[in-house]
Coordinates of C-alpha atoms in Angstrom, one line a residue:
X1 CA 84.8 -116.6 -16.7
X2 CA 84.5 -114.2 -19.6
X3 CA 85.2 -110.6 -18.4
X4 CA 82.4 -108.1 -18.9
X5 CA 83.3 -105.7 -21.7
X6 CA 82.7 -102.0 -21.0
X7 CA 80.1 -100.4 -23.3
X8 CA 81.2 -97.4 -25.5
X9 CA 78.9 -95.2 -23.4
X10 CA 80.6 -96.2 -20.1
X11 CA 84.1 -95.7 -21.4
X12 CA 83.3 -92.4 -23.1
X13 CA 81.4 -91.0 -20.1
X14 CA 82.8 -87.6 -19.0
X15 CA 83.1 -87.1 -15.3
X16 CA 80.5 -84.8 -13.8
X17 CA 83.2 -82.4 -12.5
X18 CA 84.7 -82.1 -16.1
X19 CA 81.2 -81.5 -17.6
X20 CA 80.6 -78.8 -14.9
X21 CA 83.9 -77.1 -15.7
X22 CA 83.2 -77.2 -19.4
X23 CA 79.7 -75.8 -19.0
X24 CA 81.0 -73.0 -16.8
X25 CA 83.7 -72.1 -19.3
X26 CA 81.1 -72.0 -22.1
X27 CA 79.0 -69.6 -20.0
X28 CA 81.9 -67.3 -19.3
X29 CA 83.1 -67.2 -22.9
X30 CA 79.5 -66.5 -24.0
X31 CA 79.4 -63.6 -21.5
X32 CA 82.6 -62.1 -22.9
X33 CA 81.3 -62.4 -26.5
X34 CA 78.1 -60.7 -25.6
X35 CA 79.8 -57.9 -23.7
X36 CA 81.8 -57.2 -26.9
X37 CA 78.8 -57.4 -29.2
X38 CA 76.0 -55.9 -27.1
X39 CA 77.6 -54.1 -24.2
X40 CA 76.9 -54.6 -20.5
X41 CA 73.2 -53.4 -20.7
X42 CA 72.5 -55.7 -23.6
X43 CA 74.0 -58.8 -22.0
X44 CA 71.4 -60.9 -20.2
X45 CA 71.5 -64.2 -18.5
X46 CA 69.0 -65.6 -21.0
X47 CA 71.1 -64.5 -24.0
X48 CA 74.2 -66.0 -22.3
X49 CA 72.6 -69.4 -21.8
X50 CA 71.4 -69.4 -25.4
X51 CA 74.8 -68.5 -26.7
X52 CA 76.5 -71.1 -24.6
X53 CA 74.1 -73.9 -25.5
X54 CA 73.3 -74.4 -21.8
X55 CA 69.8 -74.8 -20.3
X56 CA 68.4 -71.9 -18.3
X57 CA 68.2 -74.1 -15.2
X58 CA 71.9 -75.2 -15.5
X59 CA 73.0 -71.6 -16.0
X60 CA 71.1 -70.5 -12.9
X61 CA 72.7 -73.3 -10.9
X62 CA 76.2 -72.0 -11.7
X63 CA 75.3 -68.3 -11.7
X64 CA 72.0 -67.3 -10.0
X65 CA 72.1 -63.6 -11.0
X66 CA 73.6 -61.5 -13.8
X67 CA 76.1 -60.0 -11.4
X68 CA 77.3 -63.4 -10.3
X69 CA 77.8 -64.3 -13.9
X70 CA 79.5 -61.0 -14.8
X71 CA 81.8 -61.0 -11.7
X72 CA 83.0 -64.5 -12.7
X73 CA 83.4 -63.3 -16.3
X74 CA 85.6 -60.5 -15.0
X75 CA 88.0 -63.0 -13.4
X76 CA 87.9 -65.2 -16.5
X77 CA 88.6 -62.1 -18.7
X78 CA 91.5 -61.1 -16.5
X79 CA 93.1 -64.5 -17.0
X80 CA 92.5 -64.4 -20.7
X81 CA 94.0 -60.9 -21.1
X82 CA 97.1 -61.9 -19.1
X83 CA 97.6 -65.1 -21.1
X84 CA 97.2 -63.4 -24.5
X85 CA 99.6 -60.7 -23.6
X86 CA 102.2 -63.1 -22.2
X87 CA 101.9 -65.2 -25.4
X88 CA 102.3 -62.1 -27.6
X89 CA 105.5 -61.1 -25.7
X90 CA 106.9 -64.6 -26.4
X91 CA 106.5 -64.0 -30.2
X92 CA 108.3 -60.7 -30.3
X93 CA 111.4 -60.4 -32.6
X94 CA 114.7 -59.1 -31.4
X95 CA 117.0 -56.6 -33.1
X96 CA 116.7 -52.9 -33.9
X97 CA 112.9 -53.0 -34.4
X98 CA 112.2 -54.6 -31.1
X99 CA 110.8 -51.5 -29.4
X100 CA 108.5 -50.8 -32.3
X101 CA 107.3 -54.4 -32.2
X102 CA 106.6 -54.2 -28.5
X103 CA 104.5 -51.1 -29.0
X104 CA 102.5 -52.6 -31.9
X105 CA 101.9 -55.7 -29.8
X106 CA 100.6 -53.5 -26.9
X107 CA 98.5 -51.5 -29.4
X108 CA 96.9 -54.6 -30.8
X109 CA 96.3 -55.9 -27.3
X110 CA 94.5 -52.7 -26.1
X111 CA 92.3 -52.7 -29.3
X112 CA 91.3 -56.4 -29.0
X113 CA 87.9 -57.8 -28.3
X114 CA 88.9 -58.8 -24.7
X115 CA 89.9 -55.2 -24.0
X116 CA 86.5 -54.0 -25.5
X117 CA 84.8 -56.4 -23.1
X118 CA 86.8 -55.0 -20.2
X119 CA 85.8 -51.5 -21.1
X120 CA 82.2 -52.4 -20.9
X121 CA 82.8 -53.6 -17.3
X122 CA 84.7 -50.5 -16.4
X123 CA 81.8 -48.3 -17.5
X124 CA 79.2 -50.5 -15.7
X125 CA 81.3 -50.6 -12.5
X126 CA 81.3 -46.9 -12.3
X127 CA 77.7 -46.9 -11.0
X128 CA 77.5 -50.5 -9.6
X129 CA 79.3 -50.9 -6.2
X130 CA 79.2 -54.7 -6.3
X131 CA 80.7 -54.8 -9.7
X132 CA 83.3 -52.2 -8.9
X133 CA 84.4 -54.2 -5.9
X134 CA 85.0 -57.2 -8.2
X135 CA 86.5 -55.2 -11.1
X136 CA 88.9 -52.9 -9.3
X137 CA 91.3 -55.4 -7.7
X138 CA 91.4 -57.5 -10.8
X139 CA 92.2 -54.5 -13.0
X140 CA 94.9 -53.5 -10.6
X141 CA 96.4 -57.0 -11.0
X142 CA 96.2 -56.8 -14.8
X143 CA 97.9 -53.4 -14.6
X144 CA 100.8 -54.6 -12.5
X145 CA 101.3 -57.7 -14.8
X146 CA 101.1 -55.6 -18.0
X147 CA 103.6 -53.2 -16.6
X148 CA 106.0 -56.0 -15.6
X149 CA 105.7 -57.6 -19.0
X150 CA 106.3 -54.3 -20.8
X151 CA 109.4 -53.6 -18.7
X152 CA 110.8 -57.1 -19.6
X153 CA 109.9 -56.8 -23.3
X154 CA 111.6 -53.4 -23.6
X155 CA 114.6 -54.5 -21.5
X156 CA 114.1 -51.4 -19.5
X157 CA 115.9 -50.7 -16.2
X158 CA 113.5 -49.1 -13.8
X159 CA 116.2 -48.3 -11.3
X160 CA 117.3 -45.5 -13.7
X161 CA 115.5 -42.2 -13.0
X162 CA 112.5 -41.6 -15.2
X163 CA 112.3 -45.0 -16.7
X164 CA 109.3 -46.2 -14.7
X165 CA 107.4 -43.0 -15.8
X166 CA 108.3 -43.7 -19.4
X167 CA 106.9 -47.2 -19.2
X168 CA 103.7 -46.0 -17.5
X169 CA 103.3 -43.2 -20.1
X170 CA 103.7 -45.8 -22.8
X171 CA 100.9 -47.9 -21.3
X172 CA 98.7 -44.9 -20.9
X173 CA 99.3 -44.0 -24.5
X174 CA 98.4 -47.4 -25.9
X175 CA 95.3 -47.7 -23.6
X176 CA 94.1 -44.3 -24.9
X177 CA 94.6 -45.4 -28.5
X178 CA 92.6 -48.5 -27.6
X179 CA 89.7 -46.3 -26.5
X180 CA 89.8 -44.5 -29.8
X181 CA 89.6 -47.8 -31.6
X182 CA 86.2 -48.5 -30.0
X183 CA 84.7 -45.6 -32.0
X184 CA 86.3 -46.2 -35.4
X185 CA 89.0 -48.2 -37.1
X186 CA 92.1 -46.2 -36.0
X187 CA 94.7 -48.8 -37.0
X188 CA 96.8 -46.7 -39.5
X189 CA 97.0 -43.6 -37.2
X190 CA 97.7 -45.8 -34.1
X191 CA 100.7 -47.5 -35.8
X192 CA 102.1 -44.2 -37.0
X193 CA 101.9 -42.7 -33.5
X194 CA 103.4 -45.9 -31.9
X195 CA 106.3 -46.0 -34.4
X196 CA 107.1 -42.3 -33.6
X197 CA 106.9 -43.1 -29.8
X198 CA 109.2 -46.1 -30.4
X199 CA 111.9 -43.7 -31.6
X200 CA 111.4 -41.5 -28.5
X201 CA 111.7 -44.6 -26.2
X202 CA 114.8 -45.9 -27.9
X203 CA 116.5 -42.6 -27.5
X204 CA 115.4 -42.2 -23.8
X205 CA 116.2 -45.8 -22.8
X206 CA 119.6 -45.6 -24.5
X207 CA 120.7 -42.7 -22.3

């Protein structure tokens, strides 16, 4: 008996669960893009579904309201920020310029599109209790992980007095410079400041 051959359509069919995950990922990526481009107020579920190439009905199935969508995007954004930072740390050079490279890496991270999207959510969460409840614990998680990665990248010993405060001051500095970047291109000034702070860190951490 001749075996029945599978048609190309049947062999290429993507499982429903995989299609659903891919659709959800497109919606979340579209949300982040629109947060960067249009801000929180200018991001609507209609625009997100259009950007993602997903029908309005399918989008509503996954995320019935804008807050449902944005809260999911917060978690998605948290994962992206952590992954991008960890990857950047892996690419850092060694040697005498290591500290300067760490600070430039942090400066680039806190002036990236994903940080701009996170800023939009911070501002919106200030007056939205539901959004604040979602954003706050995730931002705390990001903060702890960023601090941990920075300590490791600098080779800092936080058991030494004052070292933890130096690391936190460094993160506060680069975060503030990232805020300045949202207004105007501050790249040249940012790098000059971070290179000067790298000299301070090297002296302090070598004590």
